[in-house]
């Protein structure tokens, strides 16, 4: 059902009114405004485990988890304790700390393709810095990205596909001059012919190819193994850097990220660089980018590529991230998480099938996606054939039943270690009721 048209005098609505007077759209990040689905955003008062409570005291099962970071669930005791302890030693110093080294050691241990890394405060910073570093390290300007992949809001990456094959993109945002994206080539995800053509035409000028290995910004679309294998081969052949944007998938789909999954099918597979975020901060502002020593040592203060940040490696955020990463390494963590996520997607799929509703879903580790389509899409254009009003009706029906999915059909969902079998059963039951009643 679409959002009710009767006046909304809830506390959420009152807060939204106040917020919109001072903050553009009433939010500090656009997707939170519910623009795609309509209705009033829920203002979170507090969260615990798999749930959060809104400004009207209503409880929701949370399948956003801050868009990925809250893999342990909200308020995990070990993480809370680590943060409480850290703040007593100070909030920020702007000087190196041992914990930054410990976090770097943990990431290097868990992601073999990363020999060296730098900590930053957001995924946007990580991917923006990777582009500059790839260009600086190769002396080339062109980059390849894929339609439907989102890598944060730095200018060079806010670009949509041009018309036809292997053409340069145009800005997706006002304020980005065309000349800034003239070097960004936008291809169709999983489109081998376009990939081959792009490299045959521009190969020697390409600094890097950046990809979301499992594209959570078009809900949940996997890069096929043959496609990813070809990305690797062509980057190697032409001397371009293969960059995995694992801001969302890193430590979310597997302990070694999506790259560890491709390495199972493609012997010796490794990207040249990786961007990380979300989970590595455990909910606090923390991201990172890393790769081979040869490339990373091009960064200031060692090399000519400048990159910096006041709060980079913040001591409270590193405490939060380290405590989170330590919990993830406990035996059986990912097996249990993946099983719980699969119970959700299979339950929803069965409920839809029983009602004769077009529905398909996929998941990896603690990340999932579902589509009101008959089969899993392989690219952005197919994802966008989804009946948007139907999705919005589903979204609001679930919201009314206390189930909180991403407020956009092109966003992924997230299950945490705190989601119980009862939470999943309640979620599936809510969907079954909707599908039955349509
Ligand atoms: P941030 O700058 O938002 O920390 O990270 C940007 C980013 C980079 N790469 C990937 C693969 C990402 O998913 C993101 C951010 N993800 C969105 C969710 N689609 C964050 C939610 C938002 O924009 O508010």
Tab-separated table of C-alpha atoms and ligand atoms in Angstrom:
chain	number	residue	atom	x	y	z
A	1	UNK	CA	0.000	0.000	0.000
A	2	UNK	CA	1.289	3.509	-0.710
A	3	UNK	CA	1.895	5.866	2.224
A	4	UNK	CA	-1.353	7.033	3.784
A	5	UNK	CA	-2.620	10.393	2.512
A	6	UNK	CA	-4.150	11.368	5.881
A	7	UNK	CA	-2.182	14.133	7.704
A	8	UNK	CA	0.760	12.652	9.544
A	9	UNK	CA	1.074	14.267	12.967
A	10	UNK	CA	3.550	11.702	14.225
A	11	UNK	CA	6.702	12.777	15.956
A	12	UNK	CA	8.604	11.521	12.890
A	13	UNK	CA	6.616	13.983	10.795
A	14	UNK	CA	7.175	16.822	13.244
A	15	UNK	CA	10.916	16.133	13.285
A	16	UNK	CA	10.970	15.857	9.493
A	17	UNK	CA	9.287	19.273	9.298
A	18	UNK	CA	11.885	20.804	11.607
A	19	UNK	CA	14.735	19.070	9.769
A	20	UNK	CA	13.591	20.295	6.370
A	21	UNK	CA	13.686	23.873	7.613
A	22	UNK	CA	17.425	23.631	8.219
A	23	UNK	CA	18.860	20.653	6.308
A	24	UNK	CA	18.323	20.179	2.568
A	25	UNK	CA	15.573	17.579	2.193
A	26	UNK	CA	15.662	17.172	5.984
A	27	UNK	CA	18.469	14.641	5.735
A	28	UNK	CA	22.232	14.470	5.703
A	29	UNK	CA	22.283	11.879	2.952
A	30	UNK	CA	19.683	11.862	0.154
A	31	UNK	CA	18.544	8.232	0.236
A	32	UNK	CA	17.312	8.707	3.831
A	33	UNK	CA	14.613	11.157	2.664
A	34	UNK	CA	12.328	8.387	1.347
A	35	UNK	CA	12.083	10.327	-1.945
A	36	UNK	CA	12.024	7.124	-4.009
A	37	UNK	CA	9.306	5.464	-1.911
A	38	UNK	CA	7.354	8.460	-0.586
A	39	UNK	CA	6.137	8.964	2.952
A	40	UNK	CA	7.845	10.171	6.128
A	41	UNK	CA	11.329	8.979	7.059
A	42	UNK	CA	11.587	7.299	10.436
A	43	UNK	CA	13.733	9.278	12.864
A	44	UNK	CA	15.706	6.760	14.896
A	45	UNK	CA	15.705	7.317	18.657
A	46	UNK	CA	17.802	4.298	19.564
A	47	UNK	CA	18.873	0.910	18.284
A	48	UNK	CA	19.821	-2.381	19.901
A	49	UNK	CA	20.700	-5.711	18.314
A	50	UNK	CA	18.616	-6.234	15.165
A	51	UNK	CA	16.140	-3.508	16.024
A	52	UNK	CA	15.654	0.204	16.222
A	53	UNK	CA	12.907	2.382	17.674
A	54	UNK	CA	11.627	5.488	15.894
A	55	UNK	CA	10.604	8.865	17.339
A	56	UNK	CA	7.120	7.490	18.026
A	57	UNK	CA	8.511	4.562	19.961
A	58	UNK	CA	7.696	2.010	17.256
A	59	UNK	CA	10.108	-0.905	16.902
A	60	UNK	CA	11.453	-2.116	13.565
A	61	UNK	CA	13.535	-5.067	12.496
A	62	UNK	CA	16.450	-3.267	10.856
A	63	UNK	CA	17.649	-4.607	7.479
A	64	UNK	CA	19.740	-1.505	6.704
A	65	UNK	CA	22.110	-1.562	9.676
A	66	UNK	CA	23.501	1.854	8.739
A	67	UNK	CA	23.877	0.615	5.097
A	68	UNK	CA	26.244	-2.176	6.058
A	69	UNK	CA	28.448	-1.295	9.053
A	70	UNK	CA	26.313	-2.863	11.811
A	71	UNK	CA	27.175	-6.489	10.972
A	72	UNK	CA	27.257	-7.444	14.655
A	73	UNK	CA	23.949	-5.706	15.305
A	74	UNK	CA	23.511	-2.436	17.185
A	75	UNK	CA	25.284	-1.962	20.501
A	76	UNK	CA	27.390	-5.117	20.629
A	77	UNK	CA	28.781	-5.167	24.206
A	78	UNK	CA	32.419	-5.760	23.176
A	79	UNK	CA	32.267	-2.840	20.738
A	80	UNK	CA	30.499	-0.531	23.204
A	81	UNK	CA	33.117	-1.333	25.834
A	82	UNK	CA	36.000	-0.675	23.417
A	83	UNK	CA	34.554	2.707	22.414
A	84	UNK	CA	33.766	3.753	25.991
A	85	UNK	CA	37.342	2.922	26.967
A	86	UNK	CA	38.830	4.717	23.965
A	87	UNK	CA	36.989	8.004	24.515
A	88	UNK	CA	38.398	8.236	28.057
A	89	UNK	CA	41.851	8.478	26.447
A	90	UNK	CA	40.778	11.304	24.143
A	91	UNK	CA	38.681	11.790	21.015
A	92	UNK	CA	41.221	12.808	18.408
A	93	UNK	CA	44.865	13.789	18.326
A	94	UNK	CA	45.874	14.411	14.705
A	95	UNK	CA	48.923	12.318	15.462
A	96	UNK	CA	49.745	8.632	14.867
A	97	UNK	CA	48.495	6.026	17.352
A	98	UNK	CA	49.233	2.347	17.970
A	99	UNK	CA	45.632	1.413	17.261
A	100	UNK	CA	45.918	2.642	13.653
A	101	UNK	CA	48.815	0.229	13.248
A	102	UNK	CA	46.799	-2.572	14.841
A	103	UNK	CA	43.861	-1.926	12.517
A	104	UNK	CA	46.177	-1.821	9.491
A	105	UNK	CA	47.785	-5.106	10.615
A	106	UNK	CA	44.345	-6.724	11.000
A	107	UNK	CA	43.199	-5.665	7.521
A	108	UNK	CA	46.469	-6.688	5.841
A	109	UNK	CA	46.216	-10.063	7.594
A	110	UNK	CA	42.652	-10.614	6.375
A	111	UNK	CA	42.911	-9.208	2.818
A	112	UNK	CA	46.010	-10.728	1.144
A	113	UNK	CA	45.886	-8.371	-1.855
A	114	UNK	CA	46.516	-5.425	0.484
A	115	UNK	CA	50.197	-5.032	1.331
A	116	UNK	CA	49.819	-1.458	2.540
A	117	UNK	CA	46.858	0.824	3.245
A	118	UNK	CA	45.762	4.227	4.374
A	119	UNK	CA	42.828	4.963	6.673
A	120	UNK	CA	40.325	7.693	5.780
A	121	UNK	CA	36.898	8.728	7.089
A	122	UNK	CA	34.441	7.718	4.384
A	123	UNK	CA	34.036	5.442	1.388
A	124	UNK	CA	33.928	8.481	-0.867
A	125	UNK	CA	37.336	9.563	0.397
A	126	UNK	CA	38.678	6.055	-0.134
A	127	UNK	CA	37.549	5.704	-3.749
A	128	UNK	CA	38.381	9.319	-4.628
A	129	UNK	CA	41.900	8.772	-3.306
A	130	UNK	CA	42.222	5.496	-5.191
A	131	UNK	CA	41.416	7.242	-8.478
A	132	UNK	CA	44.014	9.944	-7.848
A	133	UNK	CA	46.593	7.337	-6.789
A	134	UNK	CA	45.900	5.101	-9.799
A	135	UNK	CA	46.314	8.085	-12.112
A	136	UNK	CA	49.464	9.202	-10.321
A	137	UNK	CA	50.990	5.724	-10.261
A	138	UNK	CA	50.280	4.966	-13.938
A	139	UNK	CA	50.608	8.473	-15.398
A	140	UNK	CA	47.312	7.848	-17.186
A	141	UNK	CA	44.004	9.742	-16.957
A	142	UNK	CA	41.216	7.444	-18.121
A	143	UNK	CA	39.157	5.311	-15.752
A	144	UNK	CA	36.447	2.717	-16.278
A	145	UNK	CA	33.382	2.330	-14.063
A	146	UNK	CA	30.087	0.523	-14.565
A	147	UNK	CA	26.520	1.758	-14.774
A	148	UNK	CA	24.692	1.029	-11.533
A	149	UNK	CA	27.842	0.968	-9.434
A	150	UNK	CA	28.118	3.786	-6.890
A	151	UNK	CA	31.493	4.657	-5.491
A	152	UNK	CA	30.647	7.713	-3.402
A	153	UNK	CA	30.173	11.282	-4.588
A	154	UNK	CA	33.585	12.452	-5.817
A	155	UNK	CA	33.272	14.325	-9.116
A	156	UNK	CA	35.033	11.883	-11.418
A	157	UNK	CA	32.709	9.083	-10.328
A	158	UNK	CA	29.378	10.946	-10.595
A	159	UNK	CA	28.919	9.975	-14.205
A	160	UNK	CA	26.375	8.072	-16.250
A	161	UNK	CA	26.892	6.062	-19.374
A	162	UNK	CA	27.183	7.876	-22.657
A	163	UNK	CA	25.303	6.569	-25.649
A	164	UNK	CA	26.670	3.566	-27.493
A	165	UNK	CA	29.688	1.465	-26.718
A	166	UNK	CA	32.878	2.670	-25.098
A	167	UNK	CA	31.918	6.314	-24.998
A	168	UNK	CA	32.738	8.720	-22.229
A	169	UNK	CA	30.068	9.533	-19.696
A	170	UNK	CA	28.251	12.707	-18.763
A	171	UNK	CA	27.790	14.007	-15.219
A	172	UNK	CA	24.974	12.583	-13.079
A	173	UNK	CA	25.115	15.653	-10.864
A	174	UNK	CA	24.880	19.388	-11.396
A	175	UNK	CA	28.092	21.112	-10.461
A	176	UNK	CA	30.319	18.526	-12.133
A	177	UNK	CA	31.855	20.147	-15.234
A	178	UNK	CA	31.818	17.823	-18.291
A	179	UNK	CA	35.586	18.105	-18.556
A	180	UNK	CA	35.907	16.483	-15.126
A	181	UNK	CA	34.218	13.284	-16.317
A	182	UNK	CA	35.651	13.325	-19.836
A	183	UNK	CA	38.126	10.638	-18.811
A	184	UNK	CA	35.521	8.381	-17.188
A	185	UNK	CA	34.283	5.560	-19.371
A	186	UNK	CA	30.999	4.024	-18.215
A	187	UNK	CA	30.276	0.471	-19.339
A	188	UNK	CA	27.405	-1.906	-18.782
A	189	UNK	CA	28.009	-4.280	-15.879
A	190	UNK	CA	28.701	-7.860	-17.039
A	191	UNK	CA	28.947	-6.748	-20.696
A	192	UNK	CA	31.998	-8.566	-22.072
A	193	UNK	CA	31.884	-7.061	-25.568
A	194	UNK	CA	31.886	-3.495	-24.216
A	195	UNK	CA	34.760	-4.367	-21.892
A	196	UNK	CA	36.813	-5.799	-24.747
A	197	UNK	CA	36.104	-2.785	-26.960
A	198	UNK	CA	36.930	-0.276	-24.222
A	199	UNK	CA	40.340	-1.818	-23.696
A	200	UNK	CA	41.058	-2.310	-27.395
A	201	UNK	CA	40.325	1.376	-28.029
A	202	UNK	CA	41.616	2.993	-24.821
A	203	UNK	CA	43.652	0.292	-23.067
A	204	UNK	CA	46.985	2.085	-23.015
A	205	UNK	CA	45.370	5.223	-21.509
A	206	UNK	CA	43.418	3.510	-18.736
A	207	UNK	CA	44.673	4.134	-15.200
A	208	UNK	CA	42.180	1.847	-13.509
A	209	UNK	CA	38.958	-0.083	-13.741
A	210	UNK	CA	36.823	0.349	-10.611
A	211	UNK	CA	34.055	-2.136	-9.880
A	212	UNK	CA	31.711	-3.184	-7.098
A	213	UNK	CA	32.337	-6.959	-7.268
A	214	UNK	CA	28.838	-7.580	-5.957
A	215	UNK	CA	26.932	-4.430	-6.848
A	216	UNK	CA	24.940	-3.432	-3.790
A	217	UNK	CA	24.046	-0.072	-5.319
A	218	UNK	CA	21.834	-1.748	-7.859
A	219	UNK	CA	20.341	-3.881	-5.103
A	220	UNK	CA	22.329	-7.115	-5.471
A	221	UNK	CA	23.969	-7.943	-8.811
A	222	UNK	CA	26.989	-10.232	-9.076
A	223	UNK	CA	29.766	-9.723	-11.601
A	224	UNK	CA	29.940	-13.079	-13.386
A	225	UNK	CA	33.152	-15.070	-12.940
A	226	UNK	CA	33.986	-14.950	-16.689
A	227	UNK	CA	33.427	-11.186	-16.671
A	228	UNK	CA	35.595	-10.644	-13.607
A	229	UNK	CA	38.287	-12.958	-15.013
A	230	UNK	CA	38.344	-10.829	-18.165
A	231	UNK	CA	38.541	-7.609	-16.128
A	232	UNK	CA	41.629	-9.021	-14.430
A	233	UNK	CA	43.238	-10.240	-17.665
A	234	UNK	CA	42.658	-7.000	-19.567
A	235	UNK	CA	43.914	-4.821	-16.720
A	236	UNK	CA	47.063	-6.949	-16.559
A	237	UNK	CA	47.502	-6.939	-20.337
A	238	UNK	CA	47.208	-3.145	-20.653
A	239	UNK	CA	48.882	-2.139	-17.382
A	240	UNK	CA	45.698	-0.721	-15.816
A	241	UNK	CA	44.964	-1.203	-12.114
A	242	UNK	CA	42.000	-3.409	-11.161
A	243	UNK	CA	40.259	-1.680	-8.256
A	244	UNK	CA	37.694	-3.471	-6.090
A	245	UNK	CA	35.317	-1.107	-4.382
A	246	UNK	CA	34.553	-3.271	-1.332
A	247	UNK	CA	33.248	-0.437	0.810
A	248	UNK	CA	30.001	-2.408	1.058
A	249	UNK	CA	31.137	-6.012	0.440
A	250	UNK	CA	34.346	-5.872	2.476
A	251	UNK	CA	33.990	-8.088	5.591
A	252	UNK	CA	30.247	-8.143	4.812
A	253	UNK	CA	30.009	-10.982	2.271
A	254	UNK	CA	32.992	-12.948	3.601
A	255	UNK	CA	35.910	-12.417	5.979
A	256	UNK	CA	38.190	-11.771	2.987
A	257	UNK	CA	35.539	-9.758	1.128
A	258	UNK	CA	34.175	-10.486	-2.339
A	259	UNK	CA	37.710	-10.847	-3.700
A	260	UNK	CA	38.163	-13.998	-1.599
A	261	UNK	CA	35.103	-15.486	-3.331
A	262	UNK	CA	36.456	-14.773	-6.830
A	263	UNK	CA	39.797	-16.277	-5.788
A	264	UNK	CA	37.966	-19.579	-5.224
A	265	UNK	CA	36.903	-19.667	-8.901
A	266	UNK	CA	39.835	-17.824	-10.499
A	267	UNK	CA	43.177	-19.251	-9.355
A	268	UNK	CA	45.459	-16.548	-7.932
A	269	UNK	CA	42.862	-13.822	-8.407
A	270	UNK	CA	43.675	-10.516	-6.700
A	271	UNK	CA	42.681	-6.926	-7.439
A	272	UNK	CA	45.512	-4.380	-7.505
A	273	UNK	CA	43.744	-2.039	-5.097
A	274	UNK	CA	40.788	-2.235	-2.726
A	275	UNK	CA	38.577	0.386	-1.122
A	276	UNK	CA	37.022	-0.559	2.221
A	277	UNK	CA	34.585	1.167	4.581
A	278	UNK	CA	31.417	0.567	6.602
A	279	UNK	CA	32.176	-2.673	8.530
A	280	UNK	CA	35.809	-1.696	9.237
A	281	UNK	CA	34.515	1.247	11.263
A	282	UNK	CA	31.801	-0.745	13.034
A	283	UNK	CA	29.452	2.208	12.608
A	284	UNK	CA	31.929	5.017	13.127
A	285	UNK	CA	33.495	7.173	10.390
A	286	UNK	CA	36.230	4.883	9.085
A	287	UNK	CA	37.270	3.686	5.627
A	288	UNK	CA	40.487	2.651	3.955
A	289	UNK	CA	42.185	2.041	0.634
A	290	UNK	CA	45.093	-0.264	0.026
A	291	UNK	CA	46.995	-2.328	-2.461
A	292	UNK	CA	50.503	-3.244	-3.510
A	293	UNK	CA	53.397	-1.543	-1.772
A	294	UNK	CA	54.731	-0.236	-5.092
A	295	UNK	CA	51.514	1.684	-5.745
A	296	UNK	CA	50.804	2.765	-2.167
A	297	UNK	CA	54.295	4.203	-1.743
A	298	UNK	CA	53.408	6.767	-4.406
A	299	UNK	CA	51.354	8.483	-1.677
A	300	UNK	CA	52.523	11.536	0.260
A	301	UNK	CA	54.641	11.898	2.289
A	302	UNK	CA	56.670	9.226	0.409
A	303	UNK	CA	55.557	9.898	-3.141
A	304	UNK	CA	54.036	12.575	-5.377
A	305	UNK	CA	50.311	11.735	-4.927
A	306	UNK	CA	48.779	13.915	-2.226
A	307	UNK	CA	46.089	12.680	0.133
A	308	UNK	CA	45.294	13.724	3.726
A	309	UNK	CA	42.608	13.893	6.442
A	310	UNK	CA	42.172	15.540	9.835
A	311	UNK	CA	40.279	12.635	11.363
A	312	UNK	CA	41.900	9.841	9.370
A	313	UNK	CA	42.570	6.885	11.695
A	314	UNK	CA	40.564	8.524	14.476
A	315	UNK	CA	41.369	6.747	17.777
A	316	UNK	CA	37.720	6.179	18.753
A	317	UNK	CA	36.789	4.932	15.281
A	318	UNK	CA	39.774	2.572	15.191
A	319	UNK	CA	38.703	1.137	18.568
A	320	UNK	CA	35.197	0.567	17.203
A	321	UNK	CA	36.483	-0.978	13.981
A	322	UNK	CA	39.045	-3.229	15.652
A	323	UNK	CA	36.522	-4.557	18.179
A	324	UNK	CA	34.178	-5.313	15.274
A	325	UNK	CA	36.821	-7.071	13.167
A	326	UNK	CA	37.863	-9.185	16.137
A	327	UNK	CA	34.299	-10.404	16.664
A	328	UNK	CA	33.979	-11.326	12.966
A	329	UNK	CA	36.938	-13.692	13.228
A	330	UNK	CA	35.299	-15.910	15.811
A	331	UNK	CA	34.849	-19.473	14.476
A	332	UNK	CA	31.624	-20.001	12.544
A	333	UNK	CA	30.665	-16.303	12.407
A	334	UNK	CA	30.160	-16.098	8.627
A	335	UNK	CA	28.666	-19.561	8.293
A	336	UNK	CA	25.964	-18.658	10.821
A	337	UNK	CA	25.416	-15.208	9.295
A	338	UNK	CA	25.109	-16.577	5.753
A	339	UNK	CA	22.674	-19.265	6.928
A	340	UNK	CA	20.498	-16.681	8.659
A	341	UNK	CA	20.517	-14.430	5.568
A	342	UNK	CA	19.614	-17.336	3.306
A	343	UNK	CA	16.720	-18.251	5.585
A	344	UNK	CA	15.381	-14.748	4.973
A	345	UNK	CA	15.733	-14.779	1.189
A	346	UNK	CA	14.372	-18.323	0.833
A	347	UNK	CA	11.452	-17.536	3.147
A	348	UNK	CA	10.540	-14.419	1.171
A	349	UNK	CA	10.893	-16.295	-2.127
A	350	UNK	CA	8.595	-19.090	-0.934
A	351	UNK	CA	6.010	-16.618	0.368
A	352	UNK	CA	5.964	-14.797	-2.974
A	353	UNK	CA	5.777	-18.038	-4.957
A	354	UNK	CA	2.805	-19.237	-2.897
A	355	UNK	CA	1.024	-15.995	-3.809
A	356	UNK	CA	2.089	-16.119	-7.459
A	357	UNK	CA	4.104	-12.892	-7.127
A	358	UNK	CA	7.182	-12.301	-9.347
A	359	UNK	CA	10.054	-12.318	-6.908
A	360	UNK	CA	13.690	-13.421	-6.811
A	361	UNK	CA	16.473	-12.948	-4.313
A	362	UNK	CA	20.162	-13.568	-3.775
A	363	UNK	CA	22.559	-13.257	-0.879
A	364	UNK	CA	26.189	-13.641	0.135
A	365	UNK	CA	27.250	-13.630	3.769
A	366	UNK	CA	25.270	-10.901	5.514
A	367	UNK	CA	24.225	-9.022	2.365
A	368	UNK	CA	21.103	-9.702	0.325
A	369	UNK	CA	18.913	-8.323	-2.399
A	370	UNK	CA	15.453	-9.079	-3.703
A	371	UNK	CA	13.642	-8.056	-6.870
A	372	UNK	CA	9.998	-8.054	-7.888
A	373	UNK	CA	11.211	-9.730	-11.088
A	374	UNK	CA	11.121	-13.311	-12.363
A	375	UNK	CA	14.890	-13.730	-12.560
A	376	UNK	CA	17.999	-12.145	-11.118
A	377	UNK	CA	19.136	-9.126	-13.164
A	378	UNK	CA	22.673	-8.949	-14.552
A	379	UNK	CA	22.836	-5.178	-15.030
A	380	UNK	CA	21.368	-1.845	-13.996
A	381	UNK	CA	18.947	-1.460	-16.899
A	382	UNK	CA	17.270	-4.745	-15.978
A	383	UNK	CA	17.098	-3.845	-12.288
A	384	UNK	CA	15.283	-0.659	-13.271
A	385	UNK	CA	12.556	-2.583	-15.117
A	386	UNK	CA	11.152	-3.334	-11.654
A	387	UNK	CA	7.607	-2.059	-11.095
A	388	UNK	CA	8.523	0.832	-8.828
A	389	UNK	CA	4.993	1.524	-7.449
A	390	UNK	CA	4.699	-2.177	-6.574
A	391	UNK	CA	8.002	-2.016	-4.704
A	392	UNK	CA	6.849	1.118	-2.878
A	393	UNK	CA	3.624	-0.581	-1.814
A	394	UNK	CA	5.646	-3.522	-0.496
A	395	UNK	CA	8.097	-1.223	1.266
A	396	UNK	CA	5.353	0.703	3.085
A	397	UNK	CA	3.389	-2.400	3.981
A	398	UNK	CA	6.526	-3.833	5.574
A	399	UNK	CA	7.259	-0.535	7.306
A	400	UNK	CA	3.757	-0.532	8.785
A	401	UNK	CA	4.422	-4.082	10.040
A	402	UNK	CA	7.704	-3.026	11.663
A	403	UNK	CA	10.104	-4.304	9.017
A	404	UNK	CA	12.623	-1.720	7.765
A	405	UNK	CA	14.113	-2.334	4.313
A	406	UNK	CA	16.134	0.121	2.250
A	407	UNK	CA	13.804	2.888	0.980
A	408	UNK	CA	14.814	2.342	-2.661
A	409	UNK	CA	14.534	-0.647	-4.998
A	410	UNK	CA	18.149	-0.307	-6.114
A	411	UNK	CA	19.625	-0.725	-2.609
A	412	UNK	CA	20.882	-3.912	-0.955
A	413	UNK	CA	19.771	-5.244	2.425
A	414	UNK	CA	21.819	-6.408	5.392
A	415	UNK	CA	21.391	-9.069	8.070
A	416	UNK	CA	23.409	-8.876	11.274
A	417	UNK	CA	24.585	-11.524	13.708
A	418	UNK	CA	21.902	-10.151	16.049
A	419	UNK	CA	18.983	-11.089	13.759
A	420	UNK	CA	17.320	-14.145	15.279
A	421	UNK	CA	15.320	-16.926	13.655
A	422	UNK	CA	12.271	-15.281	15.234
A	423	UNK	CA	13.081	-11.964	13.526
A	424	UNK	CA	13.387	-13.752	10.192
A	425	UNK	CA	10.135	-15.661	10.757
A	426	UNK	CA	8.298	-12.441	11.630
A	427	UNK	CA	9.721	-10.776	8.511
A	428	UNK	CA	8.672	-13.632	6.255
A	429	UNK	CA	5.196	-13.729	7.832
A	430	UNK	CA	4.757	-9.976	7.238
A	431	UNK	CA	5.677	-10.458	3.576
A	432	UNK	CA	3.392	-13.495	3.221
A	433	UNK	CA	0.474	-11.474	4.554
A	434	UNK	CA	1.212	-8.703	2.071
A	435	UNK	CA	1.657	-11.042	-0.895
A	436	UNK	CA	-1.546	-12.862	-0.031
A	437	UNK	CA	-3.473	-9.615	0.346
A	438	UNK	CA	-1.405	-8.078	-2.372
B	1	LIG	P1	30.417	6.820	1.926
B	1	LIG	O1	31.128	8.030	1.385
B	1	LIG	O2	28.917	6.994	1.914
B	1	LIG	O3	30.953	6.355	3.270
B	1	LIG	O4	30.748	5.582	0.929
B	1	LIG	C1	30.473	5.712	-0.441
B	1	LIG	C2	30.340	4.333	-1.047
B	1	LIG	C3	31.387	3.839	-1.805
B	1	LIG	N1	31.327	2.609	-2.373
B	1	LIG	C4	30.240	1.824	-2.198
B	1	LIG	C5	30.201	0.468	-2.838
B	1	LIG	C6	29.139	2.275	-1.423
B	1	LIG	O5	28.059	1.489	-1.274
B	1	LIG	C7	29.185	3.551	-0.835
B	1	LIG	C8	28.039	4.116	-0.028
B	1	LIG	N2	26.884	3.298	0.028
B	1	LIG	C9	25.615	3.993	0.240
B	1	LIG	C10	24.510	2.938	0.156
B	1	LIG	N3	24.134	2.668	-1.168
B	1	LIG	C11	25.607	4.739	1.544
B	1	LIG	C12	24.237	5.286	1.911
B	1	LIG	C13	24.131	6.766	1.644
B	1	LIG	O6	24.589	7.244	0.595
B	1	LIG	O7	23.546	7.427	2.513
